[in-house]
Short mmCIF file of C-alpha atoms and ligand atoms in Angstrom, two decimals:
data_model
loop_
_atom_site.label_atom_id
_atom_site.label_comp_id
_atom_site.label_asym_id
_atom_site.label_seq_id
_atom_site.Cartn_x
_atom_site.Cartn_y
_atom_site.Cartn_z
CA UNK A 256 17.09 120.53 85.83
CA UNK A 257 13.99 120.35 88.00
CA UNK A 258 12.74 123.21 90.13
CA UNK A 259 13.93 121.37 93.26
CA UNK A 260 17.56 121.14 92.16
CA UNK A 261 17.55 124.77 91.05
CA UNK A 262 16.33 125.93 94.45
CA UNK A 263 18.92 124.03 96.47
CA UNK A 264 21.57 124.87 93.89
CA UNK A 265 20.70 128.59 94.08
CA UNK A 266 21.16 128.51 97.80
CA UNK A 267 24.53 126.77 97.24
CA UNK A 268 25.57 129.50 94.81
CA UNK A 269 24.60 132.21 97.29
CA UNK A 270 26.78 130.64 100.01
CA UNK A 271 29.83 129.91 97.87
CA UNK A 272 30.65 132.79 95.47
CA UNK A 273 34.45 132.50 95.94
CA UNK A 274 34.38 128.80 95.05
CA UNK A 275 32.57 129.66 91.86
CA UNK A 276 35.07 132.38 90.98
CA UNK A 277 37.97 130.03 91.61
CA UNK A 278 36.43 127.25 89.56
CA UNK A 279 35.65 129.52 86.63
CA UNK A 280 39.07 131.16 86.84
CA UNK A 281 41.03 127.92 86.76
CA UNK A 282 39.21 125.72 84.30
CA UNK A 283 40.56 127.13 81.03
CA UNK A 284 43.96 125.80 81.94
CA UNK A 285 43.03 122.41 83.40
CA UNK A 286 40.51 120.95 80.92
CA UNK A 287 37.65 121.65 83.31
CA UNK A 288 38.32 120.62 86.91
CA UNK A 289 41.92 120.02 87.98
CA UNK A 290 41.03 116.31 88.20
CA UNK A 291 37.91 114.38 87.25
CA UNK A 292 36.93 113.47 90.80
CA UNK A 293 36.81 117.13 91.87
CA UNK A 294 33.83 117.96 89.68
CA UNK A 295 30.18 118.14 90.62
CA UNK A 296 27.34 120.43 89.66
CA UNK A 297 26.98 123.34 89.69
CA UNK A 298 30.71 123.76 90.51
CA UNK A 299 32.95 122.26 93.19
CA UNK A 300 33.72 123.90 96.51
CA UNK A 301 37.25 125.21 96.89
CA UNK A 302 38.64 124.63 100.36
CA UNK A 303 40.71 127.04 102.39
CA UNK A 304 41.95 124.58 104.99
CA UNK A 305 41.37 121.41 106.97
CA UNK A 306 41.87 120.77 110.67
CA UNK A 307 40.89 117.64 112.56
CA UNK A 308 37.45 116.46 111.40
CA UNK A 309 36.57 119.77 109.70
CA UNK A 310 37.12 121.58 106.41
CA UNK A 311 36.58 125.30 105.76
CA UNK A 312 35.73 126.50 102.27
CA UNK A 313 37.07 129.72 100.77
CA UNK A 314 33.87 131.55 101.77
CA UNK A 315 34.40 130.60 105.42
CA UNK A 316 31.74 127.84 105.66
CA UNK A 317 32.70 124.92 107.93
CA UNK A 318 31.97 121.26 107.14
CA UNK A 319 32.32 117.98 108.99
CA UNK A 320 34.51 116.15 106.46
CA UNK A 321 32.87 112.83 105.60
CA UNK A 322 34.93 112.33 102.43
CA UNK A 323 38.44 112.71 103.91
CA UNK A 324 40.32 113.03 100.64
CA UNK A 325 38.76 110.01 98.94
CA UNK A 326 39.14 108.04 102.24
CA UNK A 327 42.88 108.76 102.63
CA UNK A 328 42.71 111.02 105.69
CA UNK A 329 41.69 108.44 108.26
CA UNK A 330 43.00 110.60 111.14
CA UNK A 331 41.27 113.73 109.86
CA UNK A 332 43.42 116.70 108.87
CA UNK A 333 46.77 117.86 110.28
CA UNK A 334 47.11 115.19 112.93
CA UNK A 335 49.85 116.57 115.22
CA UNK A 336 51.92 113.38 115.14
CA UNK A 337 51.85 113.21 111.34
CA UNK A 338 52.63 116.93 110.98
CA UNK A 339 55.53 116.74 113.43
CA UNK A 340 57.05 113.72 111.68
CA UNK A 341 56.67 115.33 108.24
CA UNK A 342 58.19 118.65 109.34
CA UNK A 343 61.17 116.86 110.89
CA UNK A 344 61.69 114.82 107.73
CA UNK A 345 61.28 117.91 105.51
CA UNK A 346 64.07 119.66 107.34
CA UNK A 347 66.42 116.90 106.08
CA UNK A 348 65.58 117.60 102.42
CA UNK A 349 62.54 116.89 100.27
CA UNK A 350 63.87 114.12 98.03
CA UNK A 351 67.51 113.19 97.75
CA UNK A 352 67.62 110.25 95.33
CA UNK A 353 68.78 107.82 98.02
CA UNK A 354 67.13 105.91 100.85
CA UNK A 355 66.75 107.97 104.03
CA UNK A 356 65.27 105.42 106.45
CA UNK A 357 61.49 105.96 106.51
CA UNK A 358 60.99 103.60 103.53
CA UNK A 359 62.50 100.70 105.49
CA UNK A 360 60.55 101.56 108.64
CA UNK A 361 57.16 101.63 106.92
CA UNK A 362 57.97 98.47 104.94
CA UNK A 363 58.72 96.65 108.19
CA UNK A 364 55.53 98.00 109.76
CA UNK A 365 53.39 96.84 106.82
CA UNK A 366 54.93 93.34 106.79
CA UNK A 367 54.40 93.12 110.55
CA UNK A 368 50.74 94.15 110.22
CA UNK A 369 49.65 92.11 107.23
CA UNK A 370 50.19 88.35 107.53
CA UNK A 371 50.17 87.69 103.78
CA UNK A 372 52.79 90.37 103.05
CA UNK A 373 56.39 89.12 103.25
CA UNK A 374 57.82 91.92 101.10
CA UNK A 375 56.44 95.25 99.89
CA UNK A 376 57.31 97.99 97.38
CA UNK A 377 56.02 101.57 97.48
CA UNK A 378 54.89 103.58 94.45
CA UNK A 379 53.01 106.87 93.94
CA UNK A 380 49.37 105.85 93.51
CA UNK A 381 46.94 103.00 93.81
CA UNK A 382 46.91 102.91 90.02
CA UNK A 383 50.62 102.13 89.94
CA UNK A 384 50.21 99.54 92.69
CA UNK A 385 47.58 97.55 90.76
CA UNK A 386 49.58 97.92 87.53
CA UNK A 387 52.73 96.45 89.08
CA UNK A 388 50.90 93.73 90.99
CA UNK A 389 49.10 92.57 87.83
CA UNK A 390 52.32 92.66 85.83
CA UNK A 391 54.09 90.58 88.47
CA UNK A 392 51.23 88.07 88.54
CA UNK A 393 51.30 87.75 84.76
CA UNK A 394 55.07 87.32 84.63
CA UNK A 395 55.18 84.89 87.55
CA UNK A 396 52.38 82.70 86.20
CA UNK A 397 53.32 83.00 82.52
CA UNK A 398 49.61 83.41 81.71
CA UNK A 399 48.20 86.36 79.73
CA UNK A 400 44.71 87.19 81.07
CA UNK A 401 43.40 88.76 84.23
CA UNK A 402 39.96 88.62 85.83
CA UNK A 403 38.23 91.46 87.60
CA UNK A 404 34.75 92.09 88.96
CA UNK A 405 32.10 94.05 87.09
CA UNK A 406 31.87 97.47 88.74
CA UNK A 407 35.23 97.00 90.48
CA UNK A 408 37.53 100.04 90.40
CA UNK A 409 41.30 99.61 90.63
CA UNK A 410 42.66 102.85 89.17
CA UNK A 411 43.32 104.08 85.65
CA UNK A 412 45.27 101.73 83.40
CA UNK A 413 43.76 99.78 80.53
CA UNK A 414 42.90 96.31 81.89
CA UNK A 415 41.48 97.50 85.21
CA UNK A 416 39.28 100.06 83.48
CA UNK A 417 37.39 97.28 81.72
CA UNK A 418 33.76 97.04 82.91
CA UNK A 419 34.01 99.55 85.73
CA UNK A 420 30.71 101.17 84.71
CA UNK A 421 29.63 99.46 81.48
CA UNK A 422 26.37 100.63 79.87
CA UNK A 423 23.82 97.92 80.67
CA UNK A 424 23.00 97.56 76.97
CA UNK A 425 26.56 96.36 76.37
CA UNK A 426 27.10 94.46 79.60
CA UNK A 427 25.76 91.05 78.53
CA UNK A 428 24.30 88.37 80.83
CA UNK A 429 24.56 89.07 84.58
CA UNK A 430 26.20 85.70 85.29
CA UNK A 431 28.65 85.91 82.36
CA UNK A 432 29.31 89.65 81.88
CA UNK A 433 30.85 90.99 78.70
CA UNK A 434 34.29 92.55 78.88
CA UNK A 435 33.59 96.22 78.03
CA UNK A 436 36.58 98.56 77.53
CA UNK A 437 36.58 101.65 79.72
CA UNK A 438 38.23 104.97 78.93
CA UNK A 439 38.48 106.19 75.35
CA UNK A 440 41.92 105.44 73.96
CA UNK A 441 42.32 102.09 75.73
CA UNK A 442 44.19 99.45 73.76
CA UNK A 443 41.78 97.84 71.25
CA UNK A 444 42.87 94.38 72.46
CA UNK A 445 42.21 95.03 76.14
CA UNK A 446 38.72 93.48 76.20
CA UNK A 447 40.21 90.13 75.13
CA UNK A 448 42.67 90.20 78.02
CA UNK A 449 40.08 90.57 80.77
CA UNK A 450 37.52 88.10 82.11
CA UNK A 451 34.71 89.91 83.95
CA UNK A 452 33.16 88.31 87.04
CA UNK A 453 29.92 89.15 88.90
CA UNK A 454 30.06 90.08 92.60
CA UNK A 455 28.29 87.88 95.14
CA UNK A 456 27.70 84.96 92.73
CA UNK A 457 29.99 82.08 93.72
CA UNK A 458 28.59 79.74 91.11
CA UNK A 459 29.26 82.08 88.18
CA UNK A 460 32.70 83.02 89.50
CA UNK A 461 33.68 79.36 89.80
CA UNK A 462 32.41 78.52 86.30
CA UNK A 463 34.18 81.49 84.67
CA UNK A 464 37.47 80.83 86.47
CA UNK A 465 37.40 77.12 85.64
CA UNK A 466 36.65 77.91 81.97
CA UNK A 467 39.56 80.36 81.75
CA UNK A 468 42.09 78.93 84.19
CA UNK A 469 44.70 77.96 81.60
CA UNK A 470 44.94 81.59 80.46
CA UNK A 471 44.21 83.34 83.73
CA UNK A 472 47.15 84.83 85.67
CA UNK A 473 45.14 86.41 88.46
CA UNK A 474 41.88 87.70 89.85
CA UNK A 475 42.02 91.24 91.21
CA UNK A 476 39.39 91.67 93.91
CA UNK A 477 38.30 94.73 95.89
CA UNK A 478 35.48 93.63 98.15
CA UNK A 479 33.76 96.94 97.14
CA UNK A 480 34.62 98.36 100.50
CA UNK A 481 31.68 100.41 101.73
CA UNK A 482 29.96 100.34 98.36
CA UNK A 483 28.33 96.90 98.26
CA UNK A 484 27.69 94.36 100.97
CA UNK A 485 30.16 91.66 100.03
CA UNK A 486 29.52 88.55 102.09
CA UNK A 487 32.71 87.34 103.82
CA UNK A 488 31.79 83.82 102.64
CA UNK A 489 31.80 85.11 99.08
CA UNK A 490 35.26 86.66 99.56
CA UNK A 491 36.50 83.39 101.04
CA UNK A 492 35.00 81.49 98.10
CA UNK A 493 36.98 83.68 95.70
CA UNK A 494 40.16 82.66 97.55
CA UNK A 495 39.23 78.97 97.48
CA UNK A 496 38.29 78.98 93.79
CA UNK A 497 41.44 80.85 92.71
CA UNK A 498 43.66 78.55 94.74
CA UNK A 499 42.01 75.35 93.48
CA UNK A 500 42.45 76.51 89.90
CA UNK A 501 46.04 77.74 90.07
CA UNK A 502 45.03 81.38 89.64
CA UNK A 503 46.72 84.07 91.76
CA UNK A 504 44.59 86.33 93.97
CA UNK A 505 45.37 90.05 94.21
CA UNK A 506 43.43 91.75 96.97
CA UNK A 507 42.87 95.48 96.45
CA UNK A 508 42.93 97.00 99.95
CA UNK A 509 43.46 100.54 98.71
CA UNK A 510 40.30 101.64 100.53
CA UNK A 511 39.66 98.60 102.72
CA UNK A 512 42.94 98.68 104.64
CA UNK A 513 41.49 100.94 107.36
CA UNK A 514 39.20 98.06 108.45
CA UNK A 515 41.73 96.64 110.94
CA UNK A 516 45.49 96.86 111.57
CA UNK A 517 45.86 93.85 109.26
CA UNK A 518 43.33 95.11 106.74
CA UNK A 519 40.06 93.59 105.58
CA UNK A 520 41.84 90.33 104.76
CA UNK A 521 42.49 89.86 108.48
CA UNK A 522 38.80 90.45 109.22
CA UNK A 523 37.68 88.02 106.49
CA UNK A 524 40.44 85.46 107.19
CA UNK A 525 41.84 85.52 103.65
CA UNK A 526 45.48 85.17 102.55
CA UNK A 527 45.88 86.68 99.07
CA UNK A 528 49.02 86.11 97.01
CA UNK A 529 49.52 89.85 96.52
CA UNK A 530 47.83 92.90 98.05
CA UNK A 531 47.62 96.49 96.80
CA UNK A 532 47.54 99.43 99.19
CA UNK A 533 47.26 103.22 98.85
CA UNK A 534 45.39 106.15 100.42
CA UNK A 535 46.03 105.96 104.21
CA UNK A 536 49.46 104.38 103.72
CA UNK A 537 50.77 107.78 102.50
CA UNK A 538 49.49 109.78 105.47
CA UNK A 539 48.03 112.41 103.10
CA UNK A 540 50.79 112.24 100.44
CA UNK A 541 50.53 110.47 97.06
CA UNK A 542 51.18 106.77 97.54
CA UNK A 543 50.55 103.22 96.48
CA UNK A 544 52.12 99.94 97.54
CA UNK A 545 51.99 96.31 96.57
CA UNK A 546 53.28 93.36 98.49
CA UNK A 547 52.84 89.69 99.21
CA UNK A 548 54.51 86.33 98.82
CA UNK A 549 58.31 86.40 99.06
CA UNK A 550 58.75 84.01 96.11
CA UNK A 551 56.88 86.48 93.87
CA UNK A 552 58.12 89.78 95.27
CA UNK A 553 61.75 88.64 95.29
CA UNK A 554 61.65 88.58 91.50
CA UNK A 555 61.86 92.38 91.78
CA UNK A 556 65.12 92.18 93.76
CA UNK A 557 67.68 93.62 91.36
CA UNK A 558 70.53 93.00 93.78
CA UNK A 559 70.18 89.37 92.64
CA UNK A 560 70.97 87.91 89.19
CA UNK A 561 68.53 89.30 86.58
CA UNK A 562 65.03 87.80 86.78
CA UNK A 563 63.55 89.79 83.91
CA UNK A 564 61.35 91.79 86.32
CA UNK A 565 61.77 95.35 87.53
CA UNK A 566 60.06 98.12 89.46
CA UNK A 567 61.30 101.62 90.18
CA UNK A 568 60.19 105.26 89.73
CA UNK A 569 61.54 108.75 90.38
CA UNK A 570 59.28 109.33 93.36
CA UNK A 571 58.66 105.75 94.47
CA UNK A 572 59.24 105.41 98.26
CA UNK A 573 59.25 109.20 98.59
CA UNK A 574 60.59 110.02 102.07
CA UNK A 575 57.77 112.42 102.98
CA UNK A 576 55.04 109.95 101.99
CA UNK A 577 56.84 107.15 103.83
CA UNK A 578 57.24 109.30 106.94
CA UNK A 579 53.64 110.53 106.95
CA UNK A 580 52.30 107.06 106.19
CA UNK A 581 54.21 105.45 109.02
CA UNK A 582 53.04 108.11 111.48
CA UNK A 583 49.45 107.60 110.33
CA UNK A 584 49.66 103.82 110.64
CA UNK A 585 51.11 104.10 114.14
CA UNK A 586 48.02 106.06 115.19
CA UNK A 587 45.77 103.44 113.63
CA UNK A 588 45.87 101.09 116.60
CA UNK A 589 43.41 98.23 117.13
CA UNK A 590 41.43 100.57 119.44
CA UNK A 591 41.37 103.29 116.75
CA UNK A 592 40.08 100.81 114.16
CA UNK A 593 37.40 99.62 116.62
CA UNK A 594 36.31 103.21 117.23
CA UNK A 595 36.04 103.89 113.50
CA UNK A 596 34.18 100.65 112.81
CA UNK A 597 31.75 101.24 115.68
CA UNK A 598 31.02 104.76 114.43
CA UNK A 599 30.46 103.40 110.91
CA UNK A 600 28.01 100.80 112.21
CA UNK A 601 26.23 103.40 114.36
CA UNK A 602 25.86 105.68 111.34
CA UNK A 603 24.63 102.91 109.07
CA UNK A 604 22.17 101.53 111.63
CA UNK A 605 20.93 105.03 112.46
CA UNK A 606 20.49 106.08 108.83
CA UNK A 607 18.66 102.87 107.94
CA UNK A 608 16.40 103.19 110.98
CA UNK A 609 15.70 106.85 110.06
CA UNK A 610 14.96 105.97 106.40
CA UNK A 611 12.54 103.24 107.51
CA UNK A 612 10.86 105.50 110.10
CA UNK A 613 10.35 108.32 107.60
CA UNK A 614 9.33 106.01 104.75
CA UNK A 615 12.30 107.08 102.59
CA UNK A 616 13.26 104.46 99.98
CA UNK A 617 16.98 104.62 100.70
CA UNK A 618 19.71 102.65 102.42
CA UNK A 619 23.19 103.04 103.78
CA UNK A 620 25.76 100.30 103.12
CA UNK A 621 29.05 100.22 105.03
CA UNK A 622 32.27 98.35 105.57
CA UNK A 623 33.37 99.72 108.94
CA UNK A 624 33.88 103.46 108.56
CA UNK A 625 33.44 103.58 104.75
CA UNK A 626 29.83 104.05 103.70
CA UNK A 627 27.55 104.80 100.76
CA UNK A 628 23.97 106.03 100.58
CA UNK A 629 21.63 104.82 97.82
CA UNK A 630 18.07 105.82 97.02
CA UNK A 631 16.70 102.30 96.87
CA UNK A 632 15.28 99.94 99.46
CA UNK A 633 15.99 96.84 97.36
CA UNK A 634 18.87 94.50 98.13
CA UNK A 635 22.00 95.61 96.24
CA UNK A 636 24.18 92.60 95.43
CA UNK A 637 26.22 93.59 92.40
CA UNK A 638 26.98 96.21 89.75
CA UNK A 639 23.69 95.59 87.91
CA UNK A 640 21.70 96.33 91.05
CA UNK A 641 23.67 99.54 91.65
CA UNK A 642 23.30 100.64 88.03
CA UNK A 643 19.50 100.37 88.32
CA UNK A 644 19.27 102.72 91.33
CA UNK A 645 17.61 106.08 90.65
CA UNK A 646 20.20 108.84 91.03
CA UNK A 647 17.93 111.88 90.79
CA UNK A 648 17.99 112.72 94.51
CA UNK A 649 21.77 112.39 94.86
CA UNK A 650 22.88 115.86 93.80
CA UNK A 651 20.18 117.85 95.67
CA UNK A 652 20.76 115.75 98.81
CA UNK A 653 24.53 116.25 98.58
CA UNK A 654 24.11 120.04 98.15
CA UNK A 655 21.52 120.22 100.95
CA UNK A 656 23.93 118.32 103.24
CA UNK A 657 26.63 120.89 102.46
CA UNK A 658 24.25 123.55 103.67
CA UNK A 659 23.77 121.50 106.84
CA UNK A 660 27.56 121.53 107.31
CA UNK A 661 28.45 118.00 106.09
CA UNK A 662 30.87 117.37 103.20
CA UNK A 663 30.24 113.90 101.73
CA UNK A 664 31.48 112.42 98.47
CA UNK A 665 29.35 114.08 95.77
CA UNK A 666 27.94 110.74 94.61
CA UNK A 667 27.14 109.89 98.26
CA UNK A 668 29.23 106.78 97.55
CA UNK A 669 32.51 105.78 99.26
CA UNK A 670 32.17 108.40 102.01
CA UNK A 671 34.03 107.81 105.27
CA UNK A 672 34.49 108.82 108.86
CA UNK A 673 37.72 109.92 110.53
CA UNK A 674 39.24 109.06 113.89
CA UNK A 675 38.48 112.36 115.69
CA UNK A 676 34.74 111.95 115.03
CA UNK A 677 32.33 111.17 117.84
CA UNK A 678 28.94 109.52 118.28
CA UNK A 679 27.43 113.04 118.38
CA UNK A 680 28.93 113.82 114.98
CA UNK A 681 27.40 110.68 113.54
CA UNK A 682 24.01 111.32 115.13
CA UNK A 683 24.10 114.85 113.75
CA UNK A 684 24.76 113.49 110.27
CA UNK A 685 21.82 111.09 110.56
CA UNK A 686 19.43 113.89 111.48
CA UNK A 687 20.86 116.22 108.82
CA UNK A 688 20.47 113.52 106.17
CA UNK A 689 16.80 113.16 107.08
CA UNK A 690 16.29 116.91 106.61
CA UNK A 691 18.38 117.05 103.41
CA UNK A 692 16.50 114.19 101.75
CA UNK A 693 13.13 115.68 102.77
CA UNK A 694 14.17 118.98 101.22
CA UNK A 695 15.41 117.28 98.04
CA UNK A 696 12.16 115.31 97.76
CA UNK A 697 9.89 118.24 98.51
CA UNK A 698 11.12 120.70 95.91
C1 PLP B 954 39.72 100.26 95.38
C2 PLP B 954 40.61 101.23 94.66
N1 PLP B 954 41.65 100.76 93.95
C3 PLP B 954 42.50 101.59 93.29
C4 PLP B 954 42.31 102.95 93.31
C5 PLP B 954 43.26 103.85 92.55
O1 PLP B 954 44.06 104.57 93.44
P1 PLP B 954 44.69 105.97 92.97
O2 PLP B 954 43.56 106.93 92.82
O3 PLP B 954 45.63 106.32 94.09
O4 PLP B 954 45.41 105.71 91.68
C6 PLP B 954 41.24 103.48 94.04
C7 PLP B 954 41.00 104.94 94.06
O5 PLP B 954 40.00 105.43 94.53
C8 PLP B 954 40.35 102.59 94.71
O6 PLP B 954 39.29 103.06 95.38
#
């Protein structure tokens, strides 16, 4: 650890003794942090509560929340309409093992919003959504392999964990990436089941899909919402190439869905065969969903003669998640999406102008209200470019921003704004980032 990190980290420790106590008290029972994404050095903040655009930690420090529960809390915290709907639903029972109504209402709302979705099923996480969508695509097509993009994240099951963050020494040529298994314990055969594609390279994507089309059930594609600049023409090319080669397209809108009432696919003008959702669709409760073409989704309809397909789950379509999700979506009007997207563009423009003015080699990349900050002034087109970015200023900048009163994602990647935020909030974050980076650089 350099002197600079120690100094900012010491100041963090001085401000957050209760968080430290809570972290050290809990970790013997939870294999370190309670979940992987909670951890950052020197120890994660523990929060006391959230309200609107703010969070308060257990030592009483207030933060403008620019992480919003991994992008799920698009309305900020405790939105009155969501809370009221949830409390009313709770008073009817928490889970009763039978439909209660909200599951049908949110399904109708989703099909109304998203042109490519004729039918939808709700599950408990984005991970489950991508698992079921891929399984349906494989079964429907009768083909064994899937394709995904290098650096693309779609949750935690074996095939989608391939080549999420492969070591560059193992990653192979940039225009024909190797298939590198992810988490330890993955099936030894998983690498053979997955074709890995490079972002933003139409020519390579077309060649790899044509080469593999007889075996390829689907391409799963998250346009790296807020993490990379994916050209809309590239996204449209992925749709054209998959269609021309008889390969299904699964769009992962688990983060991107906040882009417009009809999702990022409406903005890009793309009609995927299936789409996965999560995060905001649960209104703050655990959720995932997958939906799309009626001829595919209807294979799951077990009121009909057996098709060989199935989907269920103890907590799938949980009434509280369905109720909260519907209330959240109803607040996410076209005007709300415009407000969020405008704020995201203002932040990105302002940060990039500030970095240029101060001679800081950094950039902000956004898709509407989802944004990432990188310490590089080079163009970032794909996973290889991101993997080459120097990360040494990330932690001290993140900790210095906490001291300024801003809670971002600890990697400074996939951060996001929430609906109650204002232009003043965004301008404050721009100025604070300038000071935080200067402090990180100076020490
Ligand atoms: C694009 C994308 N897909 C899938 C997932 C997995 O969702 P979950 O964490 O709910 O399993 C995530 C989670 O961050 C995601 O960002």
